[in-house]
CSV table of C-alpha atoms in Angstrom, one decimal:
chain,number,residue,atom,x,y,z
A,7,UNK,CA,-50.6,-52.2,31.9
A,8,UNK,CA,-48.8,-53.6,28.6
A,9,UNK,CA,-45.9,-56.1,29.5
A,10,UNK,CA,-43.6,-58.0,26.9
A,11,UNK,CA,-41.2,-59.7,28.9
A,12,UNK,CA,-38.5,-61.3,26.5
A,13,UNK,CA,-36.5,-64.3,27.4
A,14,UNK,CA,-34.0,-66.8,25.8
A,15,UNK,CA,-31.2,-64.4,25.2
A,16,UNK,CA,-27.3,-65.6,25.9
A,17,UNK,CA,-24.1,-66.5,24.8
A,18,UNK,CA,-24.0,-68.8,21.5
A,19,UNK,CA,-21.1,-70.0,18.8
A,20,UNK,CA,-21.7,-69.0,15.3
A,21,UNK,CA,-23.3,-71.5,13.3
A,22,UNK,CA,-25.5,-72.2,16.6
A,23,UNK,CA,-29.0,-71.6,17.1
A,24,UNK,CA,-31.3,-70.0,19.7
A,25,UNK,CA,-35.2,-69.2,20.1
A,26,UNK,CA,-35.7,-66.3,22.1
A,27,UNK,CA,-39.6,-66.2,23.5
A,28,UNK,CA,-42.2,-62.7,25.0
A,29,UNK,CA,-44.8,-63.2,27.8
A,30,UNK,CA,-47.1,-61.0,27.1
A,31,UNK,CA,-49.9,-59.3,29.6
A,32,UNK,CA,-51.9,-56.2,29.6
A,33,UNK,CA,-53.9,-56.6,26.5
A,34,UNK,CA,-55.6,-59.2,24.3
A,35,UNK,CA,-52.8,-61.0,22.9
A,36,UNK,CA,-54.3,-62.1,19.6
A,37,UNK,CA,-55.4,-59.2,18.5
A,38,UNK,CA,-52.2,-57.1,17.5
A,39,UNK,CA,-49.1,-58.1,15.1
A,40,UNK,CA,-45.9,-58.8,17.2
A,41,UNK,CA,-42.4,-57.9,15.9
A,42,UNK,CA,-38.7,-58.3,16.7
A,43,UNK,CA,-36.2,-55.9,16.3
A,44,UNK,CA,-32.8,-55.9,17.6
A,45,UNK,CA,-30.3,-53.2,18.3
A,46,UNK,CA,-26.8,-54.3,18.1
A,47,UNK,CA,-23.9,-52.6,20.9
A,48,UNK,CA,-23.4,-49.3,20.2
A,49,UNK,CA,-25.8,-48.9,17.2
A,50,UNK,CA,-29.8,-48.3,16.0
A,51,UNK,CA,-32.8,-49.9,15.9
A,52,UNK,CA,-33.4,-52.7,13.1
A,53,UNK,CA,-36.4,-54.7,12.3
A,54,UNK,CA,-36.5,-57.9,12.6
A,55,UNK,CA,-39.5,-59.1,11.6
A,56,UNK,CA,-43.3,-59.2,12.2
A,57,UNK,CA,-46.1,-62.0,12.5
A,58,UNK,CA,-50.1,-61.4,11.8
A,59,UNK,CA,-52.6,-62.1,13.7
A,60,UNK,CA,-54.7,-65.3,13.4
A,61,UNK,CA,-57.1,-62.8,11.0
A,62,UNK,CA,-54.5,-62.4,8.9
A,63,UNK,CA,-53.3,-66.3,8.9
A,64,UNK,CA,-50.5,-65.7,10.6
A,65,UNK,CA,-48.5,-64.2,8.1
A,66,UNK,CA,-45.2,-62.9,8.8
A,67,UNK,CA,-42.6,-60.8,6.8
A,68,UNK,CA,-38.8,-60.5,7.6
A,69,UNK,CA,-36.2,-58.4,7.4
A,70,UNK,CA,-33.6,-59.6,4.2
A,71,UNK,CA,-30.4,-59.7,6.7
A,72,UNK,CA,-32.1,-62.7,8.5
A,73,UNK,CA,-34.8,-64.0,5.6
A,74,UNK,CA,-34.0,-67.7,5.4
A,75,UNK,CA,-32.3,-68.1,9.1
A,76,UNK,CA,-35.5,-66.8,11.3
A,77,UNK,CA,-38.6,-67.5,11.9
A,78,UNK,CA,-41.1,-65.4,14.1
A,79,UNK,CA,-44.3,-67.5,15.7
A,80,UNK,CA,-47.0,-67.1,18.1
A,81,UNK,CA,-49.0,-69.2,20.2
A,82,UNK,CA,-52.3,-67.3,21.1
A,83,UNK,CA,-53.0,-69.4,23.7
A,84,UNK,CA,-50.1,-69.2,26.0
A,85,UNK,CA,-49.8,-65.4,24.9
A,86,UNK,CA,-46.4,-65.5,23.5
A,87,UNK,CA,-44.5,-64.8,20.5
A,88,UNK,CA,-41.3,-66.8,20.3
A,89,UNK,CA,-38.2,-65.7,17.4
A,90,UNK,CA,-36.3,-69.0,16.5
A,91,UNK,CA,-32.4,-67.6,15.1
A,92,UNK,CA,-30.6,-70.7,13.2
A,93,UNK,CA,-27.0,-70.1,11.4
A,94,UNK,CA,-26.3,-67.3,13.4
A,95,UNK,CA,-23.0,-65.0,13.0
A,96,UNK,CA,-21.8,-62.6,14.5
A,97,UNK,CA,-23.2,-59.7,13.1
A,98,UNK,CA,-26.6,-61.4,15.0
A,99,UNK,CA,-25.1,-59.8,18.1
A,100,UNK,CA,-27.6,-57.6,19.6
A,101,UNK,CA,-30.4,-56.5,21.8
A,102,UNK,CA,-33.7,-58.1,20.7
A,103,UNK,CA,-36.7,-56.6,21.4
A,104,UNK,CA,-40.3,-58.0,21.4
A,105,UNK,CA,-42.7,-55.2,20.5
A,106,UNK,CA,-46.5,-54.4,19.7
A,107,UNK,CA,-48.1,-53.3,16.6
A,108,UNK,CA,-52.0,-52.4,15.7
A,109,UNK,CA,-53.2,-54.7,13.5
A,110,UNK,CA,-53.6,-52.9,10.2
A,111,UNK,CA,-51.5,-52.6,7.6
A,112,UNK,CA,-48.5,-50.4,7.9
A,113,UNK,CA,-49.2,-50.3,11.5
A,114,UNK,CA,-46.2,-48.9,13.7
A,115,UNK,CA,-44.7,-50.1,16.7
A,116,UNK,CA,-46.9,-49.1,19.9
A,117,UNK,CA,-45.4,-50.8,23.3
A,118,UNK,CA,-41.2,-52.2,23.5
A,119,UNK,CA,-40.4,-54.7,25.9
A,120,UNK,CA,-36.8,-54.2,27.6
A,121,UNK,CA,-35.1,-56.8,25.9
A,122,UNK,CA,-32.8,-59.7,25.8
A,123,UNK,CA,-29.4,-60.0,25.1
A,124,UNK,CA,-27.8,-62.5,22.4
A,125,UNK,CA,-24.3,-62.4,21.9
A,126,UNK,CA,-22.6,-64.5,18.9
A,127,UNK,CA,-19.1,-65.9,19.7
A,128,UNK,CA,-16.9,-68.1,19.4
B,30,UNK,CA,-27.0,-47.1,5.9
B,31,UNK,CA,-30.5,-46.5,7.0
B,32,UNK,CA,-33.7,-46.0,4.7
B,33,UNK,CA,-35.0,-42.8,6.6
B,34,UNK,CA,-32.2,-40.3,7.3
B,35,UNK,CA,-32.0,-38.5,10.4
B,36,UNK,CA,-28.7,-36.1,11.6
B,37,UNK,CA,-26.9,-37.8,13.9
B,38,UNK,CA,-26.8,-35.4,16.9
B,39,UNK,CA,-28.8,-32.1,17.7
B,40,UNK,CA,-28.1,-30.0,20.8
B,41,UNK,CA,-29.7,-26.9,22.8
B,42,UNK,CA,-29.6,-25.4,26.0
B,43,UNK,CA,-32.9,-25.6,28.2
B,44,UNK,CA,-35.9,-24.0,27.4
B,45,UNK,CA,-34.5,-23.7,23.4
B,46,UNK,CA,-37.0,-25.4,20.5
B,47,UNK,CA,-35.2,-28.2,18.7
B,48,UNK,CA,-36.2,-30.2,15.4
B,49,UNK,CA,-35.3,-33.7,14.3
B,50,UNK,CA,-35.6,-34.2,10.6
B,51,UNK,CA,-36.1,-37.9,8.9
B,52,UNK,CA,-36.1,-37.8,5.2
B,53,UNK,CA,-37.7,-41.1,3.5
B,54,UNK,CA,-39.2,-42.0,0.2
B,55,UNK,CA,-42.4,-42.7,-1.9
B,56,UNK,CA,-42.4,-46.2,-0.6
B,57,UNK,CA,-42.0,-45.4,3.1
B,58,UNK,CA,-42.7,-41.7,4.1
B,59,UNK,CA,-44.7,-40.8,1.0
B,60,UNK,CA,-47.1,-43.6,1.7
B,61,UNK,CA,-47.2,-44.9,5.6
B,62,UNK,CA,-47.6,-42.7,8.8
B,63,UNK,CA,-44.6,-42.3,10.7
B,64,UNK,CA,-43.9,-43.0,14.6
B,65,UNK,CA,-41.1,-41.5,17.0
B,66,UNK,CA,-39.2,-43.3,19.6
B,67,UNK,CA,-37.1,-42.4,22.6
B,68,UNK,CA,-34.4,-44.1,24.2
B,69,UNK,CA,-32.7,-43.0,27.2
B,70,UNK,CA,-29.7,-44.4,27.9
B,71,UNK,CA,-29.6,-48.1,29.1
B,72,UNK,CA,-33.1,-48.8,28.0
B,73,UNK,CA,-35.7,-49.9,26.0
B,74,UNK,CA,-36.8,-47.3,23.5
B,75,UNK,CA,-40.7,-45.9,23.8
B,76,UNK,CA,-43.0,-44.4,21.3
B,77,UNK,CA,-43.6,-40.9,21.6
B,78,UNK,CA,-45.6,-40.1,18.7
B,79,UNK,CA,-47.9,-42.6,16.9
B,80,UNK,CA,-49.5,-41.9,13.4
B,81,UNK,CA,-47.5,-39.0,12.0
B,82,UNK,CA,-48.9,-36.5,15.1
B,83,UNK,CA,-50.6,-38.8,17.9
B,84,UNK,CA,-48.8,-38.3,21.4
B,85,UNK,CA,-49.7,-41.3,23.8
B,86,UNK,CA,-51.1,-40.9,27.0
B,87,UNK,CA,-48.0,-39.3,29.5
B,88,UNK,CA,-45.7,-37.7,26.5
B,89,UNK,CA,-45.9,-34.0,26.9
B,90,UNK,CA,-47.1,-31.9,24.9
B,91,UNK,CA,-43.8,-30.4,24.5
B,92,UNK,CA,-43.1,-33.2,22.1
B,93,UNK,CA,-44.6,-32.5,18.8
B,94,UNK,CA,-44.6,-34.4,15.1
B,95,UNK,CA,-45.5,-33.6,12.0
B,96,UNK,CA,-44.9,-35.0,8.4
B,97,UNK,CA,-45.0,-33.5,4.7
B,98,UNK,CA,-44.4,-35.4,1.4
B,99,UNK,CA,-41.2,-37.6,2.2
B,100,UNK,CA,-39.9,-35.9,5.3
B,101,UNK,CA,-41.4,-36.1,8.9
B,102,UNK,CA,-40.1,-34.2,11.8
B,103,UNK,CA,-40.1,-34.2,15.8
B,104,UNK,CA,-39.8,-30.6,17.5
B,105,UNK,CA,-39.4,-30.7,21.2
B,106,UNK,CA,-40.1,-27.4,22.9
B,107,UNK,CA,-39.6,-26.1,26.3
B,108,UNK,CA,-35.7,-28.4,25.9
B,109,UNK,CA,-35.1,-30.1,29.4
B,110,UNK,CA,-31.9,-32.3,30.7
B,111,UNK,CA,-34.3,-35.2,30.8
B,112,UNK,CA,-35.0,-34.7,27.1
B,113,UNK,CA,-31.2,-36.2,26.5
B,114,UNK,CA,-31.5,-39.4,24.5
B,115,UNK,CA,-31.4,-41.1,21.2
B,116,UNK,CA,-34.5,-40.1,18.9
B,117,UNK,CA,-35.7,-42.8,16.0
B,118,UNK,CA,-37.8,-42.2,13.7
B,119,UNK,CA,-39.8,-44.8,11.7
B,120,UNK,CA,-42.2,-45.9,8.4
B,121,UNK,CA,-43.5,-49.4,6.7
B,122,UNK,CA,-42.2,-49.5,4.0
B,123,UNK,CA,-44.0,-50.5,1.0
B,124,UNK,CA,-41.2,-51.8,-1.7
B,125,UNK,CA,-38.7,-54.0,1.1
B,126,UNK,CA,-42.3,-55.0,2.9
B,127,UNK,CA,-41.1,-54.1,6.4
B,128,UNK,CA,-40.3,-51.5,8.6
B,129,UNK,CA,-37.5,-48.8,7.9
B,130,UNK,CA,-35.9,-46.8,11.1
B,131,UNK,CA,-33.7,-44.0,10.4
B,132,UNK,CA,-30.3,-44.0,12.2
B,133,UNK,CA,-31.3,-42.2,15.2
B,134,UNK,CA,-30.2,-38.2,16.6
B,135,UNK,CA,-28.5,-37.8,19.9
B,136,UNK,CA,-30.3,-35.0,21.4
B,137,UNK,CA,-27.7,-33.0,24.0
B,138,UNK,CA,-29.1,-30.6,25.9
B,139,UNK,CA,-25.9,-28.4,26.9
C-alpha cells in the first residue's frame, strides 16, 4: 500500500522559514516524480511544485507564486522528499500535500498524502 | 482565477446522472491527459480517473471521464449521498510548465 506521510507543518511569523518533509512507503521511491501542492482554508487545490527523478537529474519546476522562495528535494535513500518555504507570507497559509506522479512527462498526480498544516502569522 | 474552469457546484437527487465540465486550453487540455480528484470533506483529495478515462482500482464504475479538444468532463451515474464532495479537475500544462487545477464543483446530492 502507497503511504506519503507529510511532516513539518506549524505555526510560523511571516518572513520565517520552514521545511516540511514525506516518508514515503509502498513503492520504489526513486522511480516516480514527487510534488507539493497546497490547499489554503476554505479554497482549491494549487501546485506547488514537482522534482524528477534521478533519470531525469533531478530537475524540478515550480509554481510562479513561490518560484524564488521554495525549493522541492529528495533524498532517494531515506525515501523522502522534503519542501524548504523561505520568506513566507501569509498568503503561504495552507494545507500542503506530498503527492505521487508517473515519471513521464505530463504525468498526473496518482497517490495524495493527508497533509500538513502551515499557518503564516504573526 | 484558475486555468481549467469548472462550475462551482452541481446537485441531483439519487440515482440522477450528473456531469462536471472543465474547460482548458491548447497548452493544458488540448495537449496533456487530464486526471479527476475527490475530496470529501476533511480530507485529503484521491484520484478517480487517471489519463483522460482510466478509473483506479476501487472507483466504481459509476464514475466515468472523458475529454474532447479543450474540455474534459466527469459524469457520475447511479448519484449516491456518499458521492457529496468537492470534484477537481486537472492538466500539465505546457506554456506555465506545471500543473493547472480547475477551481473545483461541490457536488450536492439533495
Amino acid at each position: 500500500e502507497v503511504q506519503l506521510v507529510e511532516s513539518g507543518g506549524g505555526l510560523v511569523q511571516p518572513g520565517g522559514s520552514l521545511r516540511l518533509s514525506c516518508a514515503a512507503s509502498g513503492f520504489t521511491f526513486s522511480d516516480p516524480y514527487m510534488d507539493w501542492v497546497r490547499q489554503a482554508p476554505g479554497k482549491g487545490l494549487e501546485w506547488v511544485g514537482r522534482i524528477r527523478n534521478k533519470g531525469n537529474s533531478y530537475t524540478a519546476e515550480y509554481a510562479a507564486s513561490v518560484q524564488g522562495r521554495f525549493t522541492i528535494s529528495r533524498d532517494d535513500s531515506k525515501n523522502s522528499v522534503y519542501l524548504q518555504m523561505n520568506s513566507l507570507n501569509t498568503e503561504d497559509t495552507a494545507v500542503y500535500y506530498c503527492a505521487r506522479a508517473p515519471s513521464y512527462y505530463a504525468s498526473g498526480i496518482i497517490d495524495w498524502g493527508q497533509g500538513t498544516l502551515v499557518t503564516v502569522s504573526s | 482565477q484558475s486555468v481549467l474552469t469548472q462550475p462551482p457546484s452541481v446537485s441531483g437527487t439519487p440515482g440522477q446522472r450528473v456531469t462536471i465540465s472543465c474547460s482548458g486550453s491548447s497548452s493544458n487540455i488540448g495537449s496533456n491527459t487530464v486526471n479527476w480528484y475527490q475530496q470529501l470533506p476533511g480530507t485529503a483529495p484521491k484520484v478517480l480517473i487517471y489519463s483522460n478515462n482510466q478509473r483506479p482500482s476501487g472507483v466504481p464504475d459509476r464514475f466515468s471521464g472523458s475529454k474532447s479538444g479543450t474540455s474534459a468532463s466527469l459524469a457520475i451515474s447511479g448519484l449516491q449521498s456518499e458521492d457529496e464532495a468537492d470534484y477537481y479537475c486537472a492538466a500539465w500544462d505546457d506554456s506555465l510548465n506545471g500543473m493547472v487545477f480547475g477551481g473545483g464543483t461541490k457536488v450536492t446530492v439533495l
